[in-house]
Coordinates of C-alpha atoms in Angstrom, one line a residue:
M1 CA -24.1 186.2 122.0
A2 CA -22.7 183.9 124.6
A3 CA -19.2 184.8 123.5
S4 CA -19.9 188.5 124.2
L5 CA -21.2 187.7 127.7
W6 CA -18.2 185.4 128.4
R7 CA -15.7 188.1 127.4
A8 CA -17.6 190.7 129.5
V9 CA -17.4 188.5 132.6
M10 CA -14.0 186.9 132.2
G11 CA -12.1 189.4 130.1
S12 CA -10.4 188.4 126.9
S13 CA -7.4 186.1 126.9
S14 CA -7.3 186.2 123.2
S15 CA -4.5 188.2 121.5
G16 CA -6.9 189.3 118.8
G17 CA -10.0 188.7 116.8
G18 CA -8.3 186.6 114.2
D19 CA -7.2 184.1 116.9
D20 CA -10.6 184.2 118.6
P21 CA -12.5 180.9 117.9
A22 CA -15.9 182.9 117.9
A23 CA -14.5 185.1 115.1
G24 CA -14.0 182.0 112.9
G25 CA -10.7 183.2 111.7
V26 CA -12.3 186.2 110.0
E27 CA -9.9 189.1 109.6
F28 CA -12.5 191.7 110.5
W29 CA -10.0 194.5 110.8
H30 CA -9.8 195.1 107.0
G31 CA -11.8 194.5 103.8
A32 CA -15.3 194.5 105.4
E33 CA -18.4 193.9 103.2
R34 CA -20.0 196.7 105.2
A35 CA -19.0 198.7 108.2
G36 CA -20.5 201.6 110.1
W37 CA -22.2 203.0 113.2
L38 CA -25.5 201.6 114.4
T39 CA -27.3 202.0 117.7
K40 CA -28.0 198.6 119.2
Q41 CA -30.3 197.6 121.9
G42 CA -28.5 195.7 124.7
E43 CA -28.9 192.0 125.1
Y44 CA -29.8 191.8 128.8
I45 CA -30.2 195.4 129.9
K46 CA -32.3 196.9 127.1
T47 CA -30.4 200.2 126.9
W48 CA -29.4 201.7 123.5
R49 CA -25.7 202.0 122.7
R50 CA -23.9 203.2 119.7
R51 CA -21.5 200.6 118.3
W52 CA -19.2 200.2 115.3
F53 CA -20.4 197.2 113.2
V54 CA -18.4 195.2 110.7
L55 CA -20.0 192.6 108.4
K56 CA -17.6 190.2 106.9
Q57 CA -17.7 186.5 105.8
G58 CA -21.0 185.7 107.3
R59 CA -20.4 187.3 110.7
L60 CA -21.6 190.6 112.1
F61 CA -19.1 192.0 114.6
W62 CA -19.5 195.0 116.9
F63 CA -17.0 197.1 118.7
K64 CA -17.1 200.1 121.1
D65 CA -15.2 202.3 118.5
A66 CA -14.3 202.5 114.9
A67 CA -10.6 202.0 115.4
V68 CA -10.7 198.3 114.6
R69 CA -7.3 196.6 114.4
R70 CA -5.9 193.1 114.4
G71 CA -5.8 193.1 118.2
S72 CA -9.3 194.5 118.7
V73 CA -11.8 192.3 120.6
P74 CA -15.4 192.3 119.3
R75 CA -18.0 193.1 121.9
G76 CA -20.2 190.6 120.2
I77 CA -20.5 188.4 117.1
I78 CA -23.6 187.3 115.3
P79 CA -23.2 184.4 112.8
V80 CA -25.6 185.4 110.0
S81 CA -26.2 181.8 109.1
S82 CA -28.3 181.6 112.3
C83 CA -30.5 184.5 111.2
L84 CA -33.9 184.1 109.6
T85 CA -34.9 187.6 108.7
V86 CA -33.7 191.2 108.5
K87 CA -36.3 193.9 108.0
G88 CA -37.4 197.4 108.9
A89 CA -38.8 197.8 112.4
E90 CA -39.9 201.4 112.7
D91 CA -43.4 200.3 113.5
V92 CA -42.3 197.9 116.2
L93 CA -39.9 200.3 118.0
N94 CA -41.7 203.5 117.0
R95 CA -38.2 204.9 116.1
Q96 CA -37.0 206.2 112.7
F97 CA -34.4 204.1 110.7
A98 CA -34.9 201.0 112.9
F99 CA -34.5 197.5 111.7
E100 CA -34.5 194.0 113.3
L101 CA -32.4 190.9 112.8
S102 CA -34.2 187.6 113.9
T103 CA -32.8 184.2 114.8
P104 CA -34.9 181.2 115.9
T105 CA -34.4 182.2 119.5
E106 CA -34.3 186.1 119.6
T107 CA -34.8 189.3 117.7
M108 CA -32.2 192.0 117.9
Y109 CA -33.0 195.7 117.1
F110 CA -30.7 198.3 115.5
I111 CA -31.1 202.0 114.5
A112 CA -29.2 203.5 111.6
D113 CA -28.4 207.2 111.2
A114 CA -30.5 207.6 108.0
E115 CA -33.0 205.8 105.8
K116 CA -30.4 205.1 103.2
E117 CA -28.0 203.5 105.7
K118 CA -30.8 201.4 107.1
E119 CA -31.7 200.1 103.7
E120 CA -28.0 199.4 102.9
W121 CA -27.6 197.4 106.1
I122 CA -30.7 195.4 105.5
N123 CA -29.6 194.6 102.0
S124 CA -26.0 193.7 103.0
I125 CA -27.1 191.5 105.9
G126 CA -29.9 190.0 103.8
R127 CA -27.3 189.1 101.0
S128 CA -25.0 187.6 103.7
I129 CA -27.9 185.5 105.2
V130 CA -28.6 184.0 101.7
Q131 CA -24.9 183.4 101.0
H132 CA -24.1 181.8 104.4
S133 CA -27.4 180.0 105.2
R134 CA -27.3 176.2 105.3
S135 CA -27.5 175.0 101.7
V136 CA -28.7 171.7 100.5
T137 CA -25.9 169.0 100.8
D138 CA -24.9 167.0 97.7
A139 CA -26.5 163.9 99.3
E140 CA -29.9 165.7 99.4
V141 CA -29.8 166.9 95.8
V142 CA -31.9 164.9 93.4
D143 CA -30.7 165.3 89.8
Y144 CA -33.7 164.3 87.7
D145 CA -31.7 164.5 84.5
S146 CA -29.2 161.9 85.5
R147 CA -31.5 159.3 87.0
P148 CA -32.0 156.2 85.0
Q149 CA -35.1 156.6 82.9
P150 CA -37.4 153.8 81.8
P151 CA -37.3 153.1 78.0
P152 CA -39.9 155.2 76.1
Q153 CA -43.2 153.3 75.6
P154 CA -44.6 153.4 72.0
K155 CA -47.7 155.5 71.6
K156 CA -50.9 153.7 71.1
S157 CA -51.2 155.1 67.6
E158 CA -47.8 153.8 66.7
A159 CA -48.4 150.3 68.1
S160 CA -51.7 149.9 66.1
E161 CA -50.4 151.0 62.7
P162 CA -49.4 148.1 60.4
S163 CA -45.7 148.0 59.4
E164 CA -44.8 148.0 55.8

């Protein structure tokens, strides 16, 4: 969210999202995994604003309007690999179709236009969290099948039987 604050204060010197380092080279203007309108609570001033969201390649982008092109500058970007949970939040906000997205340092709230859309966003973001979360590195994997095994020890019954 620091990227969105920086752009708000300084303006954007980027020629487009694909060139923006925060976008990670993601071509958000086409082929989204999910896109649509959500109402988002502001980061600093807790007002609610309707924004166009695009989920693609492990990043959740948001824009002021749905006319997203190569030169569009996202208002914010959330790397889903930093997210821990995504779940319904009607009981927390006391608002219908609400859900929350949590990172280790903050919880962000969103409101969809319908229950089906809320569930689809939760499922899509949840899948993306799983796909893009830190996975175990090769050095951390223990392959029990390929470790050297000690030779099998004879069973006591085999050792005590006389050989013929």
